[in-house]
Each structure stands twice: as C-alpha cells, then as structure tokens.
Coordinates of C-alpha atoms in Angstrom, one line a residue:
X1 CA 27.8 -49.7 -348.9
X2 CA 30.6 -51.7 -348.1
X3 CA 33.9 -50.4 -346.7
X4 CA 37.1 -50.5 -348.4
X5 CA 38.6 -53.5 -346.8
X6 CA 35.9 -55.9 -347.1
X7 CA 35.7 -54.3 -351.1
X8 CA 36.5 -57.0 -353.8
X9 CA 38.9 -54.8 -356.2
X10 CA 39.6 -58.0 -358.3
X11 CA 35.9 -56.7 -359.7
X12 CA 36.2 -53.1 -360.0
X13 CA 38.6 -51.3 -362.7
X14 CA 40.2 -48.0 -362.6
X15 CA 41.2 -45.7 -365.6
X16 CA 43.5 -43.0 -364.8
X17 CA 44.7 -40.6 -367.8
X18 CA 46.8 -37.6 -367.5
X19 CA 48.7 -35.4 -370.4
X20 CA 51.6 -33.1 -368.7
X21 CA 54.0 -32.6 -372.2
X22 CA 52.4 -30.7 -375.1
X23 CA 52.8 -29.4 -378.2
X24 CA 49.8 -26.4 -378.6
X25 CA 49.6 -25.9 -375.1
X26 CA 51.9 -25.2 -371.9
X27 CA 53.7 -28.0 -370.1
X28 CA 52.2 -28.7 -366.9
X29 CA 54.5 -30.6 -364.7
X30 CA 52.0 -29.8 -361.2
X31 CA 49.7 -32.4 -363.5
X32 CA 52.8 -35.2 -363.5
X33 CA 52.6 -35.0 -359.6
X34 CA 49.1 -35.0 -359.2
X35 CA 48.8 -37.8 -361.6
X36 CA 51.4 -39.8 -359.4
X37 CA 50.0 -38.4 -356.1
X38 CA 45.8 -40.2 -357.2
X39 CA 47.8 -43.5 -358.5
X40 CA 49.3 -43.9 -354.9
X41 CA 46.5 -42.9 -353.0
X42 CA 44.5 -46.3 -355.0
X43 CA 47.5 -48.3 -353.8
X44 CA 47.3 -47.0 -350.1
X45 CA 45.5 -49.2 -347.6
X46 CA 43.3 -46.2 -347.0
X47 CA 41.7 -46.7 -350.0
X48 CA 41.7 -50.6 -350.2
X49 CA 43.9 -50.7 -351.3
X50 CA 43.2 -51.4 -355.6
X51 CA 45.3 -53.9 -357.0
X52 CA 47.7 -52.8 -359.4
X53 CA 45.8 -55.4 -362.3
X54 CA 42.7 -53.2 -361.9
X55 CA 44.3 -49.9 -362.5
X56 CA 45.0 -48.8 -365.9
X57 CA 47.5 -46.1 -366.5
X58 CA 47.3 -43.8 -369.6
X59 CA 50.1 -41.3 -369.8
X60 CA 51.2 -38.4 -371.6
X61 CA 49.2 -40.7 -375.0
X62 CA 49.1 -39.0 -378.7
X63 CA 47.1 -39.1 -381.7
X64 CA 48.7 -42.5 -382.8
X65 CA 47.1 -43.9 -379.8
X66 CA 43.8 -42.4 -379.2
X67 CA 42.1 -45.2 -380.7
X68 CA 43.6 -47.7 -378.7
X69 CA 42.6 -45.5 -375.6
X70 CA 38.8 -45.8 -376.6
X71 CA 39.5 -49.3 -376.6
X72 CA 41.4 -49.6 -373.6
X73 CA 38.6 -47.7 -371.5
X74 CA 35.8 -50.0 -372.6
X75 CA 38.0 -53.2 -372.4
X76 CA 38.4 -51.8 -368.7
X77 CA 35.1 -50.9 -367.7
X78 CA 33.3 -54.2 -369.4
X79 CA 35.4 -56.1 -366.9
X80 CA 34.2 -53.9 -364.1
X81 CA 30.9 -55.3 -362.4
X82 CA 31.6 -53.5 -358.7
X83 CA 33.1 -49.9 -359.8
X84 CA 34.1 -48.2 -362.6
X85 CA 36.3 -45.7 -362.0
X86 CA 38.0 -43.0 -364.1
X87 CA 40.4 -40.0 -363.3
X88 CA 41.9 -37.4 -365.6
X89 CA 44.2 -34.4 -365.2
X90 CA 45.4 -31.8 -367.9
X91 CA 44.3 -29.6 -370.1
X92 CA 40.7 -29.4 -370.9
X93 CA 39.2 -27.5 -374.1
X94 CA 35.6 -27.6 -376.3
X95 CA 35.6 -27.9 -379.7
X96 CA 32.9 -25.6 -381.9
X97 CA 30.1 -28.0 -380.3
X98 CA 30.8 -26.7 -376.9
X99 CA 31.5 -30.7 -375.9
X100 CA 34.3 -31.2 -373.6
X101 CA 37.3 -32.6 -375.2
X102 CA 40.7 -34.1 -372.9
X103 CA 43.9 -33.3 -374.2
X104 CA 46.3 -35.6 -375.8
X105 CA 50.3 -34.4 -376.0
X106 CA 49.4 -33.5 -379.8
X107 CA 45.7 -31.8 -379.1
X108 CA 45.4 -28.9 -381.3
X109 CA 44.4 -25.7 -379.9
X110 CA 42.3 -24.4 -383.0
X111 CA 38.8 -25.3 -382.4
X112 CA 38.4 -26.7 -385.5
X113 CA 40.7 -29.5 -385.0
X114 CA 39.9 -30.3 -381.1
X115 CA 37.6 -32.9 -381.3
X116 CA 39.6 -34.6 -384.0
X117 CA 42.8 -34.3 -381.7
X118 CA 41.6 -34.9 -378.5
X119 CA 39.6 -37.2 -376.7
X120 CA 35.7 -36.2 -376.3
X121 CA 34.7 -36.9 -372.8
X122 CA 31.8 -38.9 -374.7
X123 CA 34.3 -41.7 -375.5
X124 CA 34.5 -41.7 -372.0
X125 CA 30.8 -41.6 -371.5
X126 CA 30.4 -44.5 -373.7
X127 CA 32.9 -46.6 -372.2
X128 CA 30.7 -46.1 -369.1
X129 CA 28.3 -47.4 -371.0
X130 CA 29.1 -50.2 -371.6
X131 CA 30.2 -51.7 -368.2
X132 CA 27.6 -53.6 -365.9
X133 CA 29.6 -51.9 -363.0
X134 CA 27.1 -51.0 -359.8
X135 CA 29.0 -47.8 -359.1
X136 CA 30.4 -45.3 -362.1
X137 CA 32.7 -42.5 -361.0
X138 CA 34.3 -40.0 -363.1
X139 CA 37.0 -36.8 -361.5
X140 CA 37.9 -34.5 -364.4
X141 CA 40.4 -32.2 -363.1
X142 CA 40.9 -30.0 -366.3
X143 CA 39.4 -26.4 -367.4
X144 CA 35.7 -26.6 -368.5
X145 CA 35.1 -29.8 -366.7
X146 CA 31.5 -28.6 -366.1
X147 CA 31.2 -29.0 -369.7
X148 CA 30.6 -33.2 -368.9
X149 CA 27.2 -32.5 -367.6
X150 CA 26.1 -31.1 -370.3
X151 CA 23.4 -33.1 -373.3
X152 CA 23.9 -36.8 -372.7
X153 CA 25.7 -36.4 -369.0
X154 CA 24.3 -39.8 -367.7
X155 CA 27.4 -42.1 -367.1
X156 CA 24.5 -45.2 -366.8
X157 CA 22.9 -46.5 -369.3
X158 CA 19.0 -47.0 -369.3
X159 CA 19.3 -50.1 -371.5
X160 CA 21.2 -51.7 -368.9
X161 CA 19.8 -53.1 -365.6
X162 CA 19.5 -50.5 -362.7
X163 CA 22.8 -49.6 -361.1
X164 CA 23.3 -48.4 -357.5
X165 CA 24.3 -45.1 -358.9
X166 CA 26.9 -42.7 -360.8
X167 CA 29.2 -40.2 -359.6
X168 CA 31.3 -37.2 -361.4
X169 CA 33.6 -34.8 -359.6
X170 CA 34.5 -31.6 -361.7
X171 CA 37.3 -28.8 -360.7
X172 CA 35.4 -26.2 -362.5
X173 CA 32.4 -25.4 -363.9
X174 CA 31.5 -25.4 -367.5
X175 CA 33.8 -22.4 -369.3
X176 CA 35.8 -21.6 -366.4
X177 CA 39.5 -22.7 -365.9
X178 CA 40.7 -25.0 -363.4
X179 CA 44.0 -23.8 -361.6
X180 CA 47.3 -25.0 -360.5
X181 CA 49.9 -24.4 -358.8
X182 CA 53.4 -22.4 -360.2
X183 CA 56.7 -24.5 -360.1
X184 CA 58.0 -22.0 -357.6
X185 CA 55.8 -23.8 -355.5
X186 CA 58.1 -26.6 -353.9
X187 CA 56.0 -30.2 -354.9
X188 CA 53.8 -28.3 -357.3
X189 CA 50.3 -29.9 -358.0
X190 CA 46.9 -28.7 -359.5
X191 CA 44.8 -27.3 -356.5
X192 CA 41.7 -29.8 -356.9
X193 CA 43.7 -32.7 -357.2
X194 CA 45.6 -31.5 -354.0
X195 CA 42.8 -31.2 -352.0
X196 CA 41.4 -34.6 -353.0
X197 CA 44.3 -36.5 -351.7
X198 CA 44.9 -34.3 -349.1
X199 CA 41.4 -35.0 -347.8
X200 CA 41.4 -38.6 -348.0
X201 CA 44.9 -38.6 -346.2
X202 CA 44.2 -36.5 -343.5
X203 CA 40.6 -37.6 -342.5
X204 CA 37.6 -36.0 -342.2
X205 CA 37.6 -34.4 -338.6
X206 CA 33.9 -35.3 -336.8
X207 CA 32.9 -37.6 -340.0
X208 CA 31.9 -41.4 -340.4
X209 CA 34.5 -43.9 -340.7
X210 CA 34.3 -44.4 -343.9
X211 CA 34.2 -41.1 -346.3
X212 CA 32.2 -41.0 -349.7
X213 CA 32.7 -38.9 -352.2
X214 CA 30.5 -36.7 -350.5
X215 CA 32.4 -36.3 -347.5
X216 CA 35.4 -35.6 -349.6
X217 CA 33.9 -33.1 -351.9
X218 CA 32.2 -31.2 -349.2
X219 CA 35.8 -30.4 -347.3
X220 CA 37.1 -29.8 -351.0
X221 CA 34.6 -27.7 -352.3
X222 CA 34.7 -25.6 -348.5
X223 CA 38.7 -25.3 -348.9
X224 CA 39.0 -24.1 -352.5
X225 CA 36.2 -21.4 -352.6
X226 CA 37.9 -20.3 -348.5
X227 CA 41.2 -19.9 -351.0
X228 CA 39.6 -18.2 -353.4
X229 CA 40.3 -21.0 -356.1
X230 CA 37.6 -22.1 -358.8
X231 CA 34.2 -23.8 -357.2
X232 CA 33.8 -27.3 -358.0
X233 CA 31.0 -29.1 -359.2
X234 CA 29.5 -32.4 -359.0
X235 CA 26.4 -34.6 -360.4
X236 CA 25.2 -37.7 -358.2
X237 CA 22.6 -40.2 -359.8
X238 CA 21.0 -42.5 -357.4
X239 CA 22.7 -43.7 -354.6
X240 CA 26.4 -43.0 -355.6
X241 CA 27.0 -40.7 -353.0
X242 CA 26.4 -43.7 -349.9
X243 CA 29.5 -45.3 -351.7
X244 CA 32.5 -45.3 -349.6
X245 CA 36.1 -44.7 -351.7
X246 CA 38.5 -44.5 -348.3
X247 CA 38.6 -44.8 -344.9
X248 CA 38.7 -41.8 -342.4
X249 CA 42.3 -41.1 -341.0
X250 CA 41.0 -38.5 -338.8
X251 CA 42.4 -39.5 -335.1
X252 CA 38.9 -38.9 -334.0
X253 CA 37.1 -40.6 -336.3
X254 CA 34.8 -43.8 -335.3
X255 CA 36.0 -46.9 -335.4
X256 CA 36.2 -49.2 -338.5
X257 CA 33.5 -52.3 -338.7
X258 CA 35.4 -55.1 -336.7
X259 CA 37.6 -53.1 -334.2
X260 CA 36.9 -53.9 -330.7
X261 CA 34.5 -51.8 -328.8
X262 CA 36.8 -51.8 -325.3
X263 CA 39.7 -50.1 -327.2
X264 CA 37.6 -48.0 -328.4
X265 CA 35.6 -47.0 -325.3
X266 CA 39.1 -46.6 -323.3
X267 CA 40.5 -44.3 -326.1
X268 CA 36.9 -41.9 -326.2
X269 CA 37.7 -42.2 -322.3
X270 CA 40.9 -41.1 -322.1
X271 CA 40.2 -38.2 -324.4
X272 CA 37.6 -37.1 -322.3
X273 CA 39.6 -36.7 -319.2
X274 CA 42.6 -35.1 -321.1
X275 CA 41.5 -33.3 -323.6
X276 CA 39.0 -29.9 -324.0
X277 CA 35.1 -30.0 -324.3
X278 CA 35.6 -28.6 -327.8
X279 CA 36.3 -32.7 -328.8
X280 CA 33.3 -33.8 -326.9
X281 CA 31.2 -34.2 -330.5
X282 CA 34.1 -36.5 -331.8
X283 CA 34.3 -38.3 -328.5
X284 CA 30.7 -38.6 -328.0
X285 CA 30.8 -40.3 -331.9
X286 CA 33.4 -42.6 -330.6
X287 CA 31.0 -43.8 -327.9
X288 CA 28.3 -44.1 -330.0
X289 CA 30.1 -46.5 -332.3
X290 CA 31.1 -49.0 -329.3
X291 CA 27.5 -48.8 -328.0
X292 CA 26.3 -49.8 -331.2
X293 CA 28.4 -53.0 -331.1
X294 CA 26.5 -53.8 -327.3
X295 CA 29.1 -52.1 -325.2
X296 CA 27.4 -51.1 -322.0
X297 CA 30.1 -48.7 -320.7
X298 CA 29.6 -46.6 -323.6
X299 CA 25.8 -46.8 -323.6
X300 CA 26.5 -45.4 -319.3
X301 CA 28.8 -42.4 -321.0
X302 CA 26.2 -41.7 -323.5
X303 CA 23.9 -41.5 -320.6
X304 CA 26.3 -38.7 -318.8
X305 CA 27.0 -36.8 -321.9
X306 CA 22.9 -36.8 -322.5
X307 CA 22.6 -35.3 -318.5
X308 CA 25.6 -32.5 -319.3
X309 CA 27.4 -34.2 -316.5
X310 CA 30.2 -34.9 -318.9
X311 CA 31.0 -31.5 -320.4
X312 CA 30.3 -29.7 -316.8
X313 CA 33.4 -32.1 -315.6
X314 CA 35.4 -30.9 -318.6
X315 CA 34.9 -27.8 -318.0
X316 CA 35.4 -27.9 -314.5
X317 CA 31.7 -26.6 -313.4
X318 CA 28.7 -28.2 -312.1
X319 CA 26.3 -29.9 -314.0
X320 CA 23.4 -27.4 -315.1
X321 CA 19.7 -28.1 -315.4
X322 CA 18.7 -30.9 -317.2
X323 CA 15.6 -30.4 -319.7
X324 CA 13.3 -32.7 -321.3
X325 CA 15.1 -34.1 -324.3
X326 CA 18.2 -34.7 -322.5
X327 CA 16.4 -36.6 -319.6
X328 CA 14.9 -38.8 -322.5
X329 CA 17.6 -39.5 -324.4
X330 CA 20.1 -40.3 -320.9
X331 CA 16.9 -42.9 -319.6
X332 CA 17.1 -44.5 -322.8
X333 CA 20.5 -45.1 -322.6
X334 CA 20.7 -46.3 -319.1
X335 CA 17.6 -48.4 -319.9
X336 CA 19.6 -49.8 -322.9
X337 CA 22.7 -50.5 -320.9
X338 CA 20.2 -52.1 -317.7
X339 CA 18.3 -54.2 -320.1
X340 CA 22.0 -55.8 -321.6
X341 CA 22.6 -56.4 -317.8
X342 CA 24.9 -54.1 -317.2
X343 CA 25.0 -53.1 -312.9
X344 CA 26.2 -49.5 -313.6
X345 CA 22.9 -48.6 -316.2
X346 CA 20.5 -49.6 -313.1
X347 CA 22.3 -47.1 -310.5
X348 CA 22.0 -44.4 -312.9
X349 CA 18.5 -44.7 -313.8
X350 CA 17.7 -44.9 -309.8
X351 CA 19.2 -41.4 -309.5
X352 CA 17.4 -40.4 -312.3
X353 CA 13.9 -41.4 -311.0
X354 CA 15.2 -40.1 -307.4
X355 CA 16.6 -36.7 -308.2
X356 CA 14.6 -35.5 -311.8
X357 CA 11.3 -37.8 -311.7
X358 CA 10.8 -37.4 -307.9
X359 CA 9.7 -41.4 -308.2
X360 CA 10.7 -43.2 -305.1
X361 CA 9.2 -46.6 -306.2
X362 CA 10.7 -46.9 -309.2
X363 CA 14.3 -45.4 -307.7
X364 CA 14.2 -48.3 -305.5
X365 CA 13.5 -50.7 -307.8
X366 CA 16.6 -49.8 -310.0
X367 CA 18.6 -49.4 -307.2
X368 CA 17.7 -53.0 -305.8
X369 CA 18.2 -54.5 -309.3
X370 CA 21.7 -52.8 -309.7
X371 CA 22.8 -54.0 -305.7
X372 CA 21.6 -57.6 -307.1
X373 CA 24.3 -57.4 -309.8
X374 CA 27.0 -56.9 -307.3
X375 CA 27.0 -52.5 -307.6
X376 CA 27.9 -51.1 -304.0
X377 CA 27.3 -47.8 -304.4
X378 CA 23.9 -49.1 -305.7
X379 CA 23.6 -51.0 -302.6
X380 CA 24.5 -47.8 -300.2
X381 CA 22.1 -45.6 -302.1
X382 CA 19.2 -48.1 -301.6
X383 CA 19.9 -48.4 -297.8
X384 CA 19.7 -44.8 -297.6
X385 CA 16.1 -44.1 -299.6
X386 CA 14.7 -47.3 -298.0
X387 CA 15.5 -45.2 -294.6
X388 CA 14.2 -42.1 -296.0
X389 CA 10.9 -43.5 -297.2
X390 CA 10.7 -45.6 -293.8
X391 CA 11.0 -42.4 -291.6
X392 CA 8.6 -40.0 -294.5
X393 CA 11.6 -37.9 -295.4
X394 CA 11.4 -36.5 -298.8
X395 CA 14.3 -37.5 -301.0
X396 CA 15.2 -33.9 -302.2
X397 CA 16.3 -32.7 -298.5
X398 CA 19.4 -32.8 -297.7
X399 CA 21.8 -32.6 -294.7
X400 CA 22.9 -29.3 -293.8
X401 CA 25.8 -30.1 -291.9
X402 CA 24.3 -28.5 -288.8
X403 CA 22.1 -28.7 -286.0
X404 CA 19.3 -26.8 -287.7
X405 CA 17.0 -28.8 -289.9
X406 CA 16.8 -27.5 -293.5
X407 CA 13.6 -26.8 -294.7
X408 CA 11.3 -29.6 -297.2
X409 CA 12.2 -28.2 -300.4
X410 CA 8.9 -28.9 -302.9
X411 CA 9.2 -29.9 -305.9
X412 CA 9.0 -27.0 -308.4
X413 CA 6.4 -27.0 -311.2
X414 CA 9.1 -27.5 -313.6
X415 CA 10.6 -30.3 -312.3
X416 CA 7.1 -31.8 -312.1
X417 CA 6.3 -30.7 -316.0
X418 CA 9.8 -32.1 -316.9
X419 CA 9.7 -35.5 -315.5
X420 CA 6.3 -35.8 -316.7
X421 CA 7.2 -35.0 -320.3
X422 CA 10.3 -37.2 -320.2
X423 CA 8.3 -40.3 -318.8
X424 CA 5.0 -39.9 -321.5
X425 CA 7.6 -39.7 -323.8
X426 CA 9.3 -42.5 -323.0
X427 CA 6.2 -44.4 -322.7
X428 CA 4.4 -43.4 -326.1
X429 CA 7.4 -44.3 -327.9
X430 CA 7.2 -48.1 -326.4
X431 CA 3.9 -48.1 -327.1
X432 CA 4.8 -47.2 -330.9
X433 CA 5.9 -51.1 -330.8
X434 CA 2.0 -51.7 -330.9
X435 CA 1.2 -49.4 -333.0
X436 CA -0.2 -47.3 -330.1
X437 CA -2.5 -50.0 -328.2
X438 CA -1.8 -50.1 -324.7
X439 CA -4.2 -53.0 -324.0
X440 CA -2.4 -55.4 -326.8
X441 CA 1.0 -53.8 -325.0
X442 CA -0.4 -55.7 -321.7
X443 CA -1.7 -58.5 -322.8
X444 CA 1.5 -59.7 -324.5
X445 CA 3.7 -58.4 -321.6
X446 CA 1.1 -60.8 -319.5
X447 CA 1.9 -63.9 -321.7
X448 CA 5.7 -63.4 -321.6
X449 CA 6.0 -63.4 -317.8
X450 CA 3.1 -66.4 -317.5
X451 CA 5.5 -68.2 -319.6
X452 CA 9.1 -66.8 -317.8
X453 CA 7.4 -68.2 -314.2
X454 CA 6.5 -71.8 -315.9
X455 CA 3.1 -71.2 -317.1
X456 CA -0.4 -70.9 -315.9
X457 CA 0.5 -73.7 -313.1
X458 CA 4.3 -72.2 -312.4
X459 CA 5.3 -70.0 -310.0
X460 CA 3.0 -67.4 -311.6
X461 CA -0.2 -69.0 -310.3
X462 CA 0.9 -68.6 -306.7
X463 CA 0.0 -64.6 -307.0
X464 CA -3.4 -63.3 -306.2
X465 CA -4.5 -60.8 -308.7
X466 CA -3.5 -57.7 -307.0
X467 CA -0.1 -58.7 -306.9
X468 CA 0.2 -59.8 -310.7
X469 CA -1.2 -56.4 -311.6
X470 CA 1.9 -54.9 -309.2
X471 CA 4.2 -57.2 -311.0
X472 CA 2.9 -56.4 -314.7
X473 CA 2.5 -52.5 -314.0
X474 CA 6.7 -53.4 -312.9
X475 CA 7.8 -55.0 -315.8
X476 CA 5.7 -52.7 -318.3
X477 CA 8.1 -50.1 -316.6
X478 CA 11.2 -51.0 -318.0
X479 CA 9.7 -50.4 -321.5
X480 CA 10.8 -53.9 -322.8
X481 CA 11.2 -54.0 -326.6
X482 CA 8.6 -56.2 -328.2
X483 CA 10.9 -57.5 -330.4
X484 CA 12.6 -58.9 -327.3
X485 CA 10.0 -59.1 -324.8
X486 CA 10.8 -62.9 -324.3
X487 CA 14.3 -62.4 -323.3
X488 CA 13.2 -59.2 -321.5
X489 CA 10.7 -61.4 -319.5
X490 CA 13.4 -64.4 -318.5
X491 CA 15.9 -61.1 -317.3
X492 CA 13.2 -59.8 -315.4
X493 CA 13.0 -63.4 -313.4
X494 CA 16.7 -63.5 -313.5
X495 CA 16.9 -60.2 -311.9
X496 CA 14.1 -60.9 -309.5
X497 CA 15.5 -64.1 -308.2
X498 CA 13.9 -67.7 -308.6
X499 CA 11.2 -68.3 -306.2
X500 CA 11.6 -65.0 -305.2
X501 CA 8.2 -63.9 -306.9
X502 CA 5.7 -63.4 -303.9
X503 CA 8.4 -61.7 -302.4
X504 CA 9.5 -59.3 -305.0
X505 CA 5.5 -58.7 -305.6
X506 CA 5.3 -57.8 -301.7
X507 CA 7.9 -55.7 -301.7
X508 CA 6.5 -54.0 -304.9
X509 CA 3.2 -53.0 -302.7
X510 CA 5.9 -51.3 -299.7

C-alpha cells in the first residue's frame, strides 16, 4: 500500500491511551516513557509523520471519565476513513468473564469490580466498529493482551463494506504477563513497547523500504523470545499485513519511491568496492531497486552478481563455475539492459555467448551491436573473434605466452548441457508470451519488422527469402517482449543502421 509520505494523515485517526499512577495496582513509570516514546515516533517523519489533529491522547483517565473515553474512541475512529489506529500501555486484568479489561488510575483489582472499573477492550472493539477506516490496527502492550482475540476478536465489522484488513499486535499471550523494565534501569520502558520503537528507528537490516507491521513484529517477536522476555502475539485479517506504518532507516535498505536511481546505483557501488561480501544481499537489493526504475548500470551489476563475478572480486578470488540458473538470470539481465540501449549490456552478453554458450554467431552479433553504440572494448573483442573465426580458431584457446601452441581445448559435456539448458530456458519463457506457440511467436515478430523497414514495399521487400529468414531467426534471438515487440522492432533497425538491411542480412549468413 502506499508509503508513509505520500499517506493522507488528515484521514486517518490515532487513539493512544496509557495509565502509569494507580490506586489498586503498582505505579509504573517505564509505561509514562513508553507512552511518550509511541507519541513521538507518530510525529517523526519516519512514520509520516501524523499530524498532531489526528492523534488523540488519553492519559492516566479515571472512572469519572471512562464514559467520555468510549465516546472519544468512536468520535475518533468515525472520522477515520484511511486508518484507525489505537495503542495502549498499562496494566491489563480479566474480569470473572475472562474478557480483557485496560486499566484506568481507579481500576479495581477484585474481579468483581474490573469490568465496571476498567475499560473492556470491547469498547474498544466497538469503536472499531464503527469507523469506515480501510486499515484497523490495535498494539495492546498490557498483561493478558492475548485475551483480545478471544469470542468477538474481529476489529471489522461484517455489516460494513469490505475493508483492506485489520491488524492487532499483543505483548503476551492470553493469561500471561507482559514485562517491563525496573527503574534501576536508566530510561526505563516496558520491553515490547521498546522494541517497537526501537525497530522502527533503527531499520530493518536487508528489508523493503517501507516496513509493515509484519516486518516490525517479526524483529520484535525474534528479539524478545532471544531475551527470554514474554512471546508476542498477533492476528492479521485480510491484507493488513501489506500496510506500511514507517519507513526503513536501515542504511542498507532500498531506496524510497521517488529517489534517484544514479545515487542510488553509486552508493550500492561504492559499498561494493569497500565493504565485505557479507553486505552483498543488501547491496544486491539496492541494485535491484535502481533497475527497476530503468537504470541500465544496475541491470549490468545484477548481471555480474548473477555470474559470481561480483563476490569473487570481493573476496579477492576468481570467479568460480557458473551453473544454469545463474547463466539465466545474468542473460536476462544483460538482455534487459541491451534492449533499453544500454552499450555495456551488449558486451556482456557477447562474452556470455563466447565463453559459456560456445555461440560464435550470436557473440558477434552482440559484440557488433555494442561497438555500434560507441563501446571500445566491444569493438576490440569483435576484431579479435572476427580474426579467430576467419583463421578456424576455436574461441576457447588461448595464448600461451610461448612458442609452443596450446592444445584445442573441447568443449566439456557440461559446458555443452549448461548452455543448452540456460538458452531453452530462456527461450520457453519468451515463448510463455504466446502462450507456448512458436509459429504465432514468428508470425508477429514477421509483421513488426515488415512494418519497422516501411512495409511490404520498404526496405524489407529488397531481401530474398533466405535472407529474411536469417534476419527473423536474428531478431527472434533477442527474445523481444511481446508487449514491446514494436519498439523492439524500430531498435532492432536503429541498431542495424538505415539502409543497412541487405548488408546486416549478408553479414548474418558469414
């Protein structure tokens, strides 16, 4: 769902309630801080942030104003139509119903006069009810929060339309405690409380850049039960858990919707030559991000990561054998960054049809295209397998440095069985496009290039049918998308040259 800063809070409507100073039950002033701690964490920019109009604050509140409380949570919520959101800390206690009640200053301990001196976590419930809100969310940070799932725990309401989901976060389970910590404890707060705010301050290392609730609880949940604090609980209903409450602060989280892809691509870079291979996930995520905004330098890096040339430099080694998947997924990404019209994506996937498929006519072919867009090394790698192929040498020999000729190393049966699984792949899941059909594949790839070279009486008609075939089976073999097989076919005749058509289709037959 949407991120934080492109959120309208004017819509949504927070609730937050906490109860440190009693008189049944100990004074608690870790829940004061807490209490403080979640209001500023709304107001941060992390989180928005919420305007202080849509938060409500209900502190430290007796029995003289619980009924205005009741009314205070629905008058809240029935202005909410984004989110609803409510929070309470303090002490939690069940009445002779089992049912979960909050404390209030003056909440009696004897069970006989809890629900009558506390607030039952079904006014909450109902003022749930009432709101239109998309997105409910309830933390209970007390003992027995478990208790709120229990008999009527839905925080929608079926007679209201469908809503994108509900949400409730609980420090304990149902008749277990919920701890915090001692005032000899400098800054003392209650532990789940803590490691919420914590959380969303600190980031989520590895994660997305924005963090839902079940980002945060999973860290939350991990950290408490490692400390050997009470497991928390939660309840999700529909699709509560895609909505995102805060951006990541993590420094190697991705980047935020909006940010541009350069910056990020020269930060992922300069991590990668500075820092160990044990941040290569986060930088790889970095990457990713930029290359879904179009960036072609990101899509290359992708492409080396894929090929393990990456993390072999990082760790100061040479790249190792490259296996099927990984020759996939690096040709994609090189084919991505080509068909964009990148020069760089082009040279790579030349090496890769020269050194893992053992394809010299297709090596050629990327390499020329790359040396059209201005790439030297391109350019001196084409010169060199043109003079290979010219003289019969096989391009997996290489100079020994000596007088003595090295023997013509065969390709092994692995090689062969990789490249071939790597290119069917590749081919099957272009063909997916058209729903498996090869000749409908073909045919439309034919109408796209008729059309790119001026029509049936263009430049097209000057080919004899051998050397349209040569030119189809050439196009086909950059896999163009069919949802862009137009604009695949008028790069193709950009890349080609115009007028250059006989030429190129010659050349294809060499």
């Amino acid at each position: 769902m949407t991120d934080p800063a492109s959120r309208d809070h004017s819509r949504s409507r927070a609730v937050l309630m906490g109860t440190w100073d009693y008189t049944d039950f100990d004074n608690v002033p870790a829940v004061e801080r807490s209490f403080s701690r979640m209001r500023n964490l709304l107001s941060d920019p992390v989180c928005g942030p919420w305007p202080e109009e849509s938060v409500t604050l209900l502190k430290n509140r007796d029995l003289r104003t619980l009924g205005t409380t009741r009314v205070q949570l629905i008058d809240a919520f029935v202005q909410a139509t984004d989110v609803a959101f409510f929070y309470f800390v303090g002490h939690g206690i069940y009445d002779h119903r089992e049912r979960l009640c909050l404390t209030v200053s003056d909440t009696r301990i004897d069970s006989n006069y809890t629900a009558a001196t506390g607030l039952p976590f079904e006014a909450v419930r109902d003022a749930f009810h009432a709101s239109r809100a998309r997105i409910k969310i309830a933390v209970l940070d007390c003992c027995y929060a478990g208790l709120a799932t229990e008999e009527y725990g839905l925080l929608s309401a079926s007679r209201l339309p469908p809503v994108a989901g509900a949400y409730l976060l609980m420090s304990s389970s149902a008749f277990e405690t919920s701890w915090y910590e001692r005032e000899s404890v400098a800054d003392a707060q209650t532990y789940f409380t803590k490691a919420i705010v914590d959380t969303v301050r600190e980031g989520v290392p590895g994660g997305p850049a924005g963090l839902t609730f079940d980002h945060i609880f999973g860290v939350v949940a991990d950290q408490l039960v490692e400390n050997g604090r009470p497991e928390p609980r939660r309840r999700v209903e529909d699709h509560a858990a895609s909505w995102v409450f805060a951006y990541n602060n993590a420094p190697d989280a991705p980047p935020a919707p909006g940010v541009d892809p350069d910056v990020v691509f020269r930060e992922a870079y300069r991590r990668e030559t500075r820092e160990g291979v044990e941040r290569l996930p986060a930088i790889t995520a970095a990457y990713r991000a930029a290359a879904a905004a179009g960036h072609t330098p990101s899509m290359n890096r992708l492409g080396q990561i894929a090929e393990g040339r990456v993390q072999a430099r990082m760790q100061g080694i040479e790249p190792g054998p490259v296996n099927a998947a990984a020759l996939l997924e690096a040709t994609q990404w090189y084919t991505r960054a080509s068909e964009a019209g990148d020069p760089v994506g082009p040279l790579h996937l030349g090496q890769l049809y020269e050194e893992q498929y053992q394809d010299q006519g297709q090596a050629l072919y990327w390499y020329s295209l790359a040396a059209r867009r201005g790439n030297d090394a391109a350019r001196e790698r084409l010169t060199a397998l043109e003079q290979r192929v010219r003289l019969g040498i096989d391009t997996s020999r290489q100079p020994d440095g000596g007088g003595a000729e090295e023997p013509e190393r065969q390709a092994s049966a692995t090689d062969v069985t990789v490249a071939r699984l790597a290119a069917d792949e590749l081919r099957q899941r272009w063909l997916a496009d058209w729903n498996g059909s090869e000749p409908l594949a073909l045919a439309q790839c034919l109408d796209v290039l008729v059309d790119a070279y001026g029509g049936p009486y263009g430049e097209w008609a000057a080919l004899t049918d051998a050397e349209q075939g040569r030119v189809i089976t050439d196009f086909v073999a950059r896999l163009p998308r069919r949802a862009d097989l137009a604009g695949a076919a008028r790069r193709y005749r950009e890349d080609v040259g115009p007028g250059n058509l006989r030429n190129h289709a010659a050349g294809l037959r060499r």
